[in-house]
Structure formats: structure tokens, C-alpha cells
Coordinates of N, CA and C in Angstrom, one line a residue:
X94 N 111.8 89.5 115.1 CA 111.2 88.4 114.5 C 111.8 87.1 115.0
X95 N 113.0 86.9 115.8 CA 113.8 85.8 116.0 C 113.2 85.5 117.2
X96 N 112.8 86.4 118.0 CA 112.1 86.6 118.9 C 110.9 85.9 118.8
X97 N 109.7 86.5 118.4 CA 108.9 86.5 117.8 C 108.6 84.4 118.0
X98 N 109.5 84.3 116.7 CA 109.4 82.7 116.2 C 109.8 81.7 117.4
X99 N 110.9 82.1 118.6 CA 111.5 81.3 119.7 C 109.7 80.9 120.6
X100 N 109.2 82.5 121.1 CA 107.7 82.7 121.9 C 107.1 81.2 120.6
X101 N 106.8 81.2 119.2 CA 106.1 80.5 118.6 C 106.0 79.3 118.9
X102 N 107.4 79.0 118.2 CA 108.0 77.4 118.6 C 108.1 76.7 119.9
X103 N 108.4 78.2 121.0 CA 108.3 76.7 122.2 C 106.9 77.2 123.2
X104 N 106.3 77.7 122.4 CA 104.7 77.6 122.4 C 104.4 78.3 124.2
X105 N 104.9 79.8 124.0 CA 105.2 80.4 125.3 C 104.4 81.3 125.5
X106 N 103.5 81.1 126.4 CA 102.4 82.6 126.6 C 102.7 83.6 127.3
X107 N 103.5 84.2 125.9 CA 103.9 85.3 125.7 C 103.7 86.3 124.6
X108 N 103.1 87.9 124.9 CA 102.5 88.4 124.1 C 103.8 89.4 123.5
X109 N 104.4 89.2 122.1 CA 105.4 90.3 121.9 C 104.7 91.6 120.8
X110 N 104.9 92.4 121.8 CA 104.3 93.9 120.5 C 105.3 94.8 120.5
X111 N 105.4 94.5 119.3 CA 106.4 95.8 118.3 C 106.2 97.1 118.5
X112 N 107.2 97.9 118.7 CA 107.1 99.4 118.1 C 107.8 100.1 116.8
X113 N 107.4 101.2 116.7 CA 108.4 101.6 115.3 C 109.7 101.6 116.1
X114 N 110.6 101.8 115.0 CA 111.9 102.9 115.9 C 111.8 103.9 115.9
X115 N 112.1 104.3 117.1 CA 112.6 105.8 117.6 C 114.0 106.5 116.8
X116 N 113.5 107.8 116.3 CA 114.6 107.9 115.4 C 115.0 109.6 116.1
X117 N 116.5 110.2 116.3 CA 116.8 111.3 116.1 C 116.3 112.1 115.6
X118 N 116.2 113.5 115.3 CA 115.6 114.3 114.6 C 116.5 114.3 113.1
X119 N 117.8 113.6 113.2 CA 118.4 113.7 111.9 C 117.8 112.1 111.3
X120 N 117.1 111.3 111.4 CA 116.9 110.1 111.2 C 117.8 108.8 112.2
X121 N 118.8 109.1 112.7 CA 119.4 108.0 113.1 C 118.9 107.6 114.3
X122 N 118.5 106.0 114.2 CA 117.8 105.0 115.1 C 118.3 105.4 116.6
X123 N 117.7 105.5 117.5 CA 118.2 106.3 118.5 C 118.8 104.4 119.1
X124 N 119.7 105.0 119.6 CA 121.0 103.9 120.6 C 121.7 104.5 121.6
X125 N 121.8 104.1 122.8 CA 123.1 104.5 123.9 C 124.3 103.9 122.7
X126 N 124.5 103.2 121.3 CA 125.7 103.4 121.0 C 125.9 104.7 119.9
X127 N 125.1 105.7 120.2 CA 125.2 106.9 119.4 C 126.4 107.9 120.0
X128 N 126.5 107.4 121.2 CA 127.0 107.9 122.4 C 128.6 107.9 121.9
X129 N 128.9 107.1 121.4 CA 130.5 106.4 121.0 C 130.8 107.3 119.7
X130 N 130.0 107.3 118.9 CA 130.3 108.3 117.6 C 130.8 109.7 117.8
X131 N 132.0 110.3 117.4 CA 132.2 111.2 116.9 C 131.2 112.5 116.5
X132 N 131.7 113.3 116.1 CA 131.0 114.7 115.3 C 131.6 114.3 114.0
X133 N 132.6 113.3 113.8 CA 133.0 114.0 112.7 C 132.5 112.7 112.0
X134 N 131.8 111.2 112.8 CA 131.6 110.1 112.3 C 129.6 110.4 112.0
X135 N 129.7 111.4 112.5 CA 127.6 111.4 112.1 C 127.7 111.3 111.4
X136 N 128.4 111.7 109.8 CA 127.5 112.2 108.6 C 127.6 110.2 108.4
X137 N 128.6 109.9 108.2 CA 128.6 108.3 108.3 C 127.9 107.4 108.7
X138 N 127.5 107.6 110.4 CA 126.4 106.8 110.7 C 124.7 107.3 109.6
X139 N 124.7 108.3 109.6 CA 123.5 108.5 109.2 C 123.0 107.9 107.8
X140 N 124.2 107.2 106.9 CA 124.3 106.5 105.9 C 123.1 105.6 106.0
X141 N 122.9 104.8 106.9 CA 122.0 103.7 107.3 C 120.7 104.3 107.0
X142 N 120.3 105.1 107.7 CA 119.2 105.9 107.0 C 118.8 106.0 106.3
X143 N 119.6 107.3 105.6 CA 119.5 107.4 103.9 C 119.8 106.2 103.2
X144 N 120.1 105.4 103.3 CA 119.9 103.8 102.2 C 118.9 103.3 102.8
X145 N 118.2 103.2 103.3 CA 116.9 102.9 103.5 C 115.8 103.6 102.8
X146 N 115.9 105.0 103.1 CA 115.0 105.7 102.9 C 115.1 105.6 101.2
X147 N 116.3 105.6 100.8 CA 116.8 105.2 99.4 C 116.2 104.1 98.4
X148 N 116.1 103.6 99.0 CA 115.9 101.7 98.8 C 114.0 101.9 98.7
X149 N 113.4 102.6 99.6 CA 112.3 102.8 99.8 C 111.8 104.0 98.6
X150 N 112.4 104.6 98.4 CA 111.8 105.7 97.0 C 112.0 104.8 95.9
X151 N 113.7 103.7 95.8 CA 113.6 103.3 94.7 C 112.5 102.1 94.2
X152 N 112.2 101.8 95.2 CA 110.9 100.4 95.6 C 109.7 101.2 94.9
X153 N 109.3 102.1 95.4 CA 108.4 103.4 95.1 C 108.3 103.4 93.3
X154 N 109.7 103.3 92.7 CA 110.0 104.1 91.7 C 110.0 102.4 90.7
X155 N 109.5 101.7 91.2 CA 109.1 100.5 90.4 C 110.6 99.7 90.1
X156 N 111.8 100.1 91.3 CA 112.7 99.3 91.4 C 112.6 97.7 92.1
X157 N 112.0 96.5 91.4 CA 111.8 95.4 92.2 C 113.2 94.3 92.7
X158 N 114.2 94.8 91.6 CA 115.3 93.9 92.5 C 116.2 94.3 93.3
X159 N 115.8 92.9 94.3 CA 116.7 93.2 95.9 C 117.9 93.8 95.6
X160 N 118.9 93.0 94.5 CA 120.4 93.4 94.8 C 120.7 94.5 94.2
X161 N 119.8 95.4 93.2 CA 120.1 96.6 92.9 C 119.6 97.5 94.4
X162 N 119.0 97.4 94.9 CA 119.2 98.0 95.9 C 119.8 97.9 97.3
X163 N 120.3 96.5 97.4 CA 121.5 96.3 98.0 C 122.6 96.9 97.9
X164 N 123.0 97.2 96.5 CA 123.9 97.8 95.8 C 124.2 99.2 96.1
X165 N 123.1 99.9 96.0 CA 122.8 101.0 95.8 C 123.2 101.5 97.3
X166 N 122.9 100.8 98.2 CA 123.1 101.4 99.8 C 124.1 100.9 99.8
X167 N 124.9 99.8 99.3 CA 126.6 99.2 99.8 C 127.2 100.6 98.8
X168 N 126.8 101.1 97.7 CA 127.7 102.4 97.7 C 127.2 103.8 97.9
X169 N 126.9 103.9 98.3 CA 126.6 105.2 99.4 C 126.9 104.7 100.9
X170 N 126.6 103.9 101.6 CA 127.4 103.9 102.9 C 129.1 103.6 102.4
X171 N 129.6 102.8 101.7 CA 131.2 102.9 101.4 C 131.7 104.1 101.1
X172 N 130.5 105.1 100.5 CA 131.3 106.7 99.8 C 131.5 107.6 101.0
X173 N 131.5 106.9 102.2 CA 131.5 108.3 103.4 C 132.7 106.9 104.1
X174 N 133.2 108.1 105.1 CA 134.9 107.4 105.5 C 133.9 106.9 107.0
X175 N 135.2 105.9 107.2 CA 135.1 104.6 108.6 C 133.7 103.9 108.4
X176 N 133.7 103.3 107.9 CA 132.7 102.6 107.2 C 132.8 101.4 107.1
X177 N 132.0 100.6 107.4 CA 132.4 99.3 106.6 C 131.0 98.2 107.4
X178 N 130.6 97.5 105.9 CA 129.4 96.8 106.0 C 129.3 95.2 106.7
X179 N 128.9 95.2 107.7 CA 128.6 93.8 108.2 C 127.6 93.1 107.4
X180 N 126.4 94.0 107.2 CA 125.5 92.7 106.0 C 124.5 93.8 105.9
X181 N 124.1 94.0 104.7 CA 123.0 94.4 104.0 C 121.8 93.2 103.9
X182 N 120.5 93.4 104.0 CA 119.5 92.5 104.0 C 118.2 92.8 103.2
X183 N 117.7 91.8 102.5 CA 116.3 92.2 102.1 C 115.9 90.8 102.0
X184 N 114.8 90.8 102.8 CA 114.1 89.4 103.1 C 112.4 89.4 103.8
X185 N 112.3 88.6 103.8 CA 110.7 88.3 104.0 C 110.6 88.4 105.6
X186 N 109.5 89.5 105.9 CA 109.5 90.0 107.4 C 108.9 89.1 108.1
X187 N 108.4 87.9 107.7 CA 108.1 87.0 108.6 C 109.1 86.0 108.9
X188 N 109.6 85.2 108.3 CA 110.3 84.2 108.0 C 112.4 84.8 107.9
X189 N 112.4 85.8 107.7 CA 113.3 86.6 107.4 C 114.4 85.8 106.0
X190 N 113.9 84.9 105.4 CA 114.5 84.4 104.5 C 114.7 85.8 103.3
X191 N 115.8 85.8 102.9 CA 115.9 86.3 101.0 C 115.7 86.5 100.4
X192 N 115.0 87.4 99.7 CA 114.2 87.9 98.6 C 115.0 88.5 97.7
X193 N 114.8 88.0 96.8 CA 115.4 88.3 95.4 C 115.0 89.3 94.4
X194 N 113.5 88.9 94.0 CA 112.0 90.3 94.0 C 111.5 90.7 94.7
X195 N 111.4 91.6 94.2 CA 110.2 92.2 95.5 C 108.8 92.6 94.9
X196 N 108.2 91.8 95.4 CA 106.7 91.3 95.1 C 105.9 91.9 96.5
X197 N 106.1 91.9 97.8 CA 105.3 92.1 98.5 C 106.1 93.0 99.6
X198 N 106.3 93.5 100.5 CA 106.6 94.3 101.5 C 107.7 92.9 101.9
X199 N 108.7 94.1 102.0 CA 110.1 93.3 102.4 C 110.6 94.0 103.6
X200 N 111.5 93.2 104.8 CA 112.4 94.2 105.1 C 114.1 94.0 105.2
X201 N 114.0 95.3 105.5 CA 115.8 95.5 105.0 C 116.3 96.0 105.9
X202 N 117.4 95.0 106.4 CA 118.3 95.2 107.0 C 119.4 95.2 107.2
X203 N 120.0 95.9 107.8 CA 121.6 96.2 107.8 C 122.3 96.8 109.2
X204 N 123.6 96.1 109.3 CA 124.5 96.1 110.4 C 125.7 97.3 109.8
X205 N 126.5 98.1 110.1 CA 127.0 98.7 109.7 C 128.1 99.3 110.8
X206 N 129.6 99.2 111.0 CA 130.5 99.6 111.5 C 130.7 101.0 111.0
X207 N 130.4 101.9 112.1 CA 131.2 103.1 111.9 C 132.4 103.7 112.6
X208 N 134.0 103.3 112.9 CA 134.6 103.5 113.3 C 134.3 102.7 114.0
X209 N 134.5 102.3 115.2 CA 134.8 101.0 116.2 C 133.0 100.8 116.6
X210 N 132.1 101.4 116.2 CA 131.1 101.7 116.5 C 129.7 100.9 115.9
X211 N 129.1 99.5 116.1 CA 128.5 98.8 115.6 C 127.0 99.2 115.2
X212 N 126.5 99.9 114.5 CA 125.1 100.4 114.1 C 124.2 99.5 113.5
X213 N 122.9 99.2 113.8 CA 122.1 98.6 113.1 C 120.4 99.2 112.8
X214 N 120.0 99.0 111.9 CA 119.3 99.8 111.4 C 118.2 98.5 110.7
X215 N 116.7 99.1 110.0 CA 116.1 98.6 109.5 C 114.2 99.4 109.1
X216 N 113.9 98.6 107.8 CA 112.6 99.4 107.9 C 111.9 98.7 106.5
X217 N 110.6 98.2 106.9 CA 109.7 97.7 106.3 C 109.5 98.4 104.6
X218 N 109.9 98.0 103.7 CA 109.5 98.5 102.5 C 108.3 97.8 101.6
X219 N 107.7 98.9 101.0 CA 106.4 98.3 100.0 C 106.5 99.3 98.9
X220 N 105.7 98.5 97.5 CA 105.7 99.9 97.0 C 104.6 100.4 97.1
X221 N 103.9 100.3 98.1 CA 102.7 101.2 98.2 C 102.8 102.8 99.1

């Protein structure tokens, strides 16, 4: 999106198209920094995932505030060891500003250190 808005702003004919991510067969976003992780740090990395996917049932489940599901993924990625959160996100997929409710398709993002190992992750939620 940061992307996206720079092409906008300095008015550059340039076409950017999105793909999904590419994900492992266990869910985790494929990266050359998967490479750095452990066997013993997967179950860890794959936290990112599952709070997403988390966050997305609980959206489903007529959960509309951001910080309860903020919440909800800052303790489940802290409940698995070498861990530790650089930023949880839920914001408007255009603008990437803050959302507090969630009224319309949000997305959520998050940075996440697994042992020396910098992960980032993300994925469009609705409750549709």
C-alpha cells in the first residue's frame, strides 16, 4: 500500500498488481527468512498465522473490536517461547490508518520476532 500511494502521489506510470501470499503447506508466509528459524522455533513462527486466521473466525463470529483482537493474537503469539511483538495492526487497507471497529474489511498486520528472526505477516479480514 505504501507503495501503491508513493506510484499515486508522484503521479508515476506505473501499474502495481498485487498477489496473495504464498503460504507453506503449514500456513507460514513463505520468506528466504524461514531459512534462519529453527525446528524448534516453527511452532512459534507459525503463531502469525494462527492469529490471523484467529482474528478472522473471531470477525466471522460478530467480534467487531480491533483491540479485542489485537489482544487475542498478542496472547497467543506471547504463549509460545522466543517471541516477541514488534506491532500488531488493524487498519483501513487503503489508507492504512487505525480502526478501532470494524465496519468494513480491514487489514491486519503484524511484525513479529522469532528468536533473532524478523517475521511479517498479514491478511485482509471481513465478516463476510
Amino acid at each position: 500500500m505504501v507503495i501503491r500511494r508513493m506510484v499515486q502521489d508522484l503521479n508515476l506510470n506505473i501499474k502495481i498488481v498485487a498477489g496473495p501470499t504464498v503460504r507453506e503447506p503449514d500456513g507460514l508466509a513463505m520468506s528466504s527468512r524461514n531459512n534462519y528459524l529453527t525446528a524448534e522455533q516453527r511452532p512459534s513462527a507459525l503463531t502469525l498465522y494462527k492469529s490471523l486466521v484467529k482474528a478472522k473466525k473471531m470477525l466471522k463470529d460478530g467480534v467487531k473490536d480491533a483491540e479485542e483482537l489485537i489482544q487475542t493474537a498478542t496472547q497467543l503469539i506471547t504463549s509460545y517461547p522466543e517471541t516477541q511483538i514488534d506491532y500488531i495492526s488493524i487498519c483501513d487497507p487503503e489508507c492504512l490508518e487505525a480502526v478501532q471497529t470494524i465496519d468494513k474489511p480491514v487489514l491486519m498486520a503484524l511484525a513479529v520476532n522469532v528468536g533473532k528472526t524478523r517475521l511479517i505477516d498479514n491478511m485482509i479480514l471481513n465478516s463476510n
